[in-house]
Short mmCIF file of C-alpha atoms in Angstrom, two decimals:
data_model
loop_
_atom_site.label_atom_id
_atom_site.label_comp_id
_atom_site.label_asym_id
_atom_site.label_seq_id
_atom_site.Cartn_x
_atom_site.Cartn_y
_atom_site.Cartn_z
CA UNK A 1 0.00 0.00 0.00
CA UNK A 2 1.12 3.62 -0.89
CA UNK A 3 1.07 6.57 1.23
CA UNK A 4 1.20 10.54 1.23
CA UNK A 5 3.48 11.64 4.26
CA UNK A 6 2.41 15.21 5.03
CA UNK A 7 4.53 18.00 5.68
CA UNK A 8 4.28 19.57 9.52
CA UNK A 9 2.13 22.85 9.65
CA UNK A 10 5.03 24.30 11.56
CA UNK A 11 7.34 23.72 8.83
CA UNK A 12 9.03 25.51 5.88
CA UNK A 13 10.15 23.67 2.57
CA UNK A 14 11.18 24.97 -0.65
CA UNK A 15 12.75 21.65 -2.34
CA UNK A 16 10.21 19.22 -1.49
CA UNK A 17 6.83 18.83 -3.45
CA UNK A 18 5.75 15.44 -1.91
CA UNK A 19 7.04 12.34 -0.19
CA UNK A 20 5.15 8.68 -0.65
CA UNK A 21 6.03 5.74 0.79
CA UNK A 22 5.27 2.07 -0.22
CA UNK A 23 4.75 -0.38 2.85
CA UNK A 24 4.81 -4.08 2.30
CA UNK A 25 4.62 -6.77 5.54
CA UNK A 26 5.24 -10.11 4.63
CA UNK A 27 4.89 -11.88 8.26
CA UNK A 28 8.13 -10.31 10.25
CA UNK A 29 9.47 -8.58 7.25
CA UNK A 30 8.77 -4.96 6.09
CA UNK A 31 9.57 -3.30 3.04
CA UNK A 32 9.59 0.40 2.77
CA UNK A 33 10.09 2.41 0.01
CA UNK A 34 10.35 6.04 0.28
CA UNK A 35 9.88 8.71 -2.42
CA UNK A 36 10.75 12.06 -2.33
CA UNK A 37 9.84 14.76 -5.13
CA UNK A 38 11.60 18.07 -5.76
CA UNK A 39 14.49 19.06 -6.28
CA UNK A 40 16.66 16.83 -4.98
CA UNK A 41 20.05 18.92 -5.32
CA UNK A 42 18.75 21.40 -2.44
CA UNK A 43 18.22 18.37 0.03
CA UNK A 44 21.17 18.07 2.21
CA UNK A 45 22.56 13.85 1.97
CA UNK A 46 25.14 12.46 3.52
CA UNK A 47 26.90 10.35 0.96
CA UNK A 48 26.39 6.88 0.98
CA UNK A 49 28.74 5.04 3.10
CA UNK A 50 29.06 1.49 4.35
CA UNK A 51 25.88 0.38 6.05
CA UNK A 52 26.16 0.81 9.53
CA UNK A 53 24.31 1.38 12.98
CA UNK A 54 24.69 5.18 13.58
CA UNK A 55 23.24 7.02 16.22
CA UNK A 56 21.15 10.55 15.62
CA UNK A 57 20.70 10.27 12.09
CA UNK A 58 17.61 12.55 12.93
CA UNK A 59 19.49 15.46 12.94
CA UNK A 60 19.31 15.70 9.22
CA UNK A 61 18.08 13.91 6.41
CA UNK A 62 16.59 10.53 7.60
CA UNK A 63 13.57 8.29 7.14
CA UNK A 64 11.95 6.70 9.97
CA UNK A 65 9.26 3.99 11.15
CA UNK A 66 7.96 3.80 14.49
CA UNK A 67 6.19 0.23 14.91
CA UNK A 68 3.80 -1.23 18.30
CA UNK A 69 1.95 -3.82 18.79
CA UNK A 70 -1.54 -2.49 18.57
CA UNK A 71 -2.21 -2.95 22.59
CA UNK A 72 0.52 -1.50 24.89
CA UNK A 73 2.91 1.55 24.65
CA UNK A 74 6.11 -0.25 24.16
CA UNK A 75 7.54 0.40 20.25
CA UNK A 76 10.29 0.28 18.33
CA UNK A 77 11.99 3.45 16.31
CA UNK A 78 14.06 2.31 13.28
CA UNK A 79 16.00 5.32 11.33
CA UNK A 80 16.92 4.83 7.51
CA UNK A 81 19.59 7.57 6.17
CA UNK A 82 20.61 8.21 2.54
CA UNK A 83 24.02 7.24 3.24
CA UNK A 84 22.88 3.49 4.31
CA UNK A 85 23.51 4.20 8.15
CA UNK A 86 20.43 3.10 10.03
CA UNK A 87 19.48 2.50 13.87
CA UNK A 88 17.01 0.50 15.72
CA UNK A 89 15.98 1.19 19.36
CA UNK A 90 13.34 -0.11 21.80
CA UNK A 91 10.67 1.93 23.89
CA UNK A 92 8.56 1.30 26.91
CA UNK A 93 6.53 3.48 26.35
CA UNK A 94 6.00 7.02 24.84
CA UNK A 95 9.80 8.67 24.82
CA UNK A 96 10.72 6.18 28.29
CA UNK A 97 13.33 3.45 28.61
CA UNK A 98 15.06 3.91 25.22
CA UNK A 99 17.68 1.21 24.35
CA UNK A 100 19.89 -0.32 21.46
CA UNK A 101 17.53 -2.85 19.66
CA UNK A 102 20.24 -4.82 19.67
CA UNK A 103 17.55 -8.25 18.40
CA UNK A 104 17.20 -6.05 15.10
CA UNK A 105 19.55 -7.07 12.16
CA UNK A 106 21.12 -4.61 9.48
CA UNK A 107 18.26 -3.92 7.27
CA UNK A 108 19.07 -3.67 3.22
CA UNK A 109 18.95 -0.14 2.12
CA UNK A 110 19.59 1.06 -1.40
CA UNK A 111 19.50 4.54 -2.77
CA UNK A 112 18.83 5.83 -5.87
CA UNK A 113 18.56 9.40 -7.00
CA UNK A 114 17.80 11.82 -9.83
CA UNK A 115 17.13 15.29 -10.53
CA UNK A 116 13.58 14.97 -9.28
CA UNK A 117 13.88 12.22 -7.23
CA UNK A 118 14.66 10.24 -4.05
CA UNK A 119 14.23 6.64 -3.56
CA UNK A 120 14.99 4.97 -0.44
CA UNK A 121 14.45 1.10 -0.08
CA UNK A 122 14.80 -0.96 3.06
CA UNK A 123 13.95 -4.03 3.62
CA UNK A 124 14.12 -4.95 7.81
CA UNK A 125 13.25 -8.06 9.80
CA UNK A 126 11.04 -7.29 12.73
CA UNK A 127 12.66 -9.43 15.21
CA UNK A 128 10.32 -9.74 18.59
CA UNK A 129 7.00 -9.26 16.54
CA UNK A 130 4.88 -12.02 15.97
CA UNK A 131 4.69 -12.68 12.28
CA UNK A 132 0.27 -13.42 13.63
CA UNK A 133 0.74 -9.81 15.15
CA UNK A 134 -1.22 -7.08 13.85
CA UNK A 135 0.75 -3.67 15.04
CA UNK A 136 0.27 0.54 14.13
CA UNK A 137 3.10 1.84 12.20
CA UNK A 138 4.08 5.52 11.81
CA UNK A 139 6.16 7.11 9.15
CA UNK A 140 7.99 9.82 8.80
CA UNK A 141 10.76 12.06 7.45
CA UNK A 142 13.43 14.48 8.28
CA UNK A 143 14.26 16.49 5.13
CA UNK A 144 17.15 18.83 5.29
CA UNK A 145 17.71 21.25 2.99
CA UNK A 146 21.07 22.86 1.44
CA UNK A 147 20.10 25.88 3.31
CA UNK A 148 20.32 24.19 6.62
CA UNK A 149 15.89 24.25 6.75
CA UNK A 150 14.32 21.41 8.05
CA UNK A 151 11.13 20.00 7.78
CA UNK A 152 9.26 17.35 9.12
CA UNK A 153 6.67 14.79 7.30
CA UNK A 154 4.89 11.92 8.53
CA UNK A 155 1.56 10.33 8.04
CA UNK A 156 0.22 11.91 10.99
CA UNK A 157 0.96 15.23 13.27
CA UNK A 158 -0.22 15.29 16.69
CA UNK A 159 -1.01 19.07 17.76
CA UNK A 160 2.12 21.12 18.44
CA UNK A 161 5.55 20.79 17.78
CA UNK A 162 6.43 18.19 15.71
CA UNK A 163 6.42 14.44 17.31
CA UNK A 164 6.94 11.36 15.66
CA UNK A 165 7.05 9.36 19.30
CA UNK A 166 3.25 10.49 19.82
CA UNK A 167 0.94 8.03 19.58
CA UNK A 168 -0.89 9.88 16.95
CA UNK A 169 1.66 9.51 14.58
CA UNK A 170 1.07 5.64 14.75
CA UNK A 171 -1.97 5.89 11.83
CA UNK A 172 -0.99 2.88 9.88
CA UNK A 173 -2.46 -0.89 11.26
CA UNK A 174 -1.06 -4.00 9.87
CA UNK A 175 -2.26 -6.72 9.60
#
């Protein structure tokens, strides 16, 4: 299934016209693809490097998926960057008891880009989720632009500042 990741009303763009992402769950395996429009020689990327787990990827341009098992708080963040670095950590509940999710292996991530266009692919194995489980997924984006702007995109904004650990932002269920 495809999906429109909306831009924060907080935030400011200029290179950006729209990001989709394509979610597939095959029992503990998720495939994401992410696809950003624009003009994709204003975003700021890292270039891509050997894959490896990197912390605060957030700060600039980085994909993310926040997953939970439909009852209970505890989730899982996983960050995808252009330059193949990722990170996986564990929750107990909203923003408590972070940790290395150590269970998670190195997800596949390939990037491809153009001057329109950024595609991000990972493919991750959900280790500690059922493959039976049916669990809420949020999606989002950290676009950084050449300018040093940042904006922030997911499927869902809870009001405020923007919050991709609030439980509003986990709009997807899958089955």
């Amino acid at each position: 299934m495809r999906k429109a990741l909306v831009p924060h009303p907080d935030s400011r763009y200029d290179a950006v016209t729209g990001i989709e992402v394509e979610v597939v769950r095959s029992h503990r395996k998720l495939a994401l693809t992410y696809v950003v429009i624009g003009r994709i020689s204003d975003l700021r990327l890292a270039p891509i490097a050997t894959p490896a787990r990197t912390d605060e990827l957030w700060k600039h341009t980085c994909f993310e998926a926040f997953a939970r098992a439909s009852q209970g708080g505890a989730y899982h963040e996983f960050n995808f960057a252009p330059s193949t670095q990722w990170a996986a950590y564990r929750f107990g509940g909203y923003r408590e008891g972070m940790t290395v999710a150590s269970e998670i292996a190195a997800p596949r991530i390939e990037v491809r880009s153009d001057a329109d266009r950024l595609t991000l692919q990972v493919s991750l194995e959900l280790a500690g989720i059922s493959a039976d489980a049916v669990f809420r997924l949020g999606l989002s984006a950290v676009i950084e632009e050449t300018n040093g702007r940042k904006s922030y995109w997911a499927l869902a904004h809870p009001p405020g500042k923007p919050d991709f650990h609030h439980p509003d932002g986990f709009a997807l269920e899958l089955a």
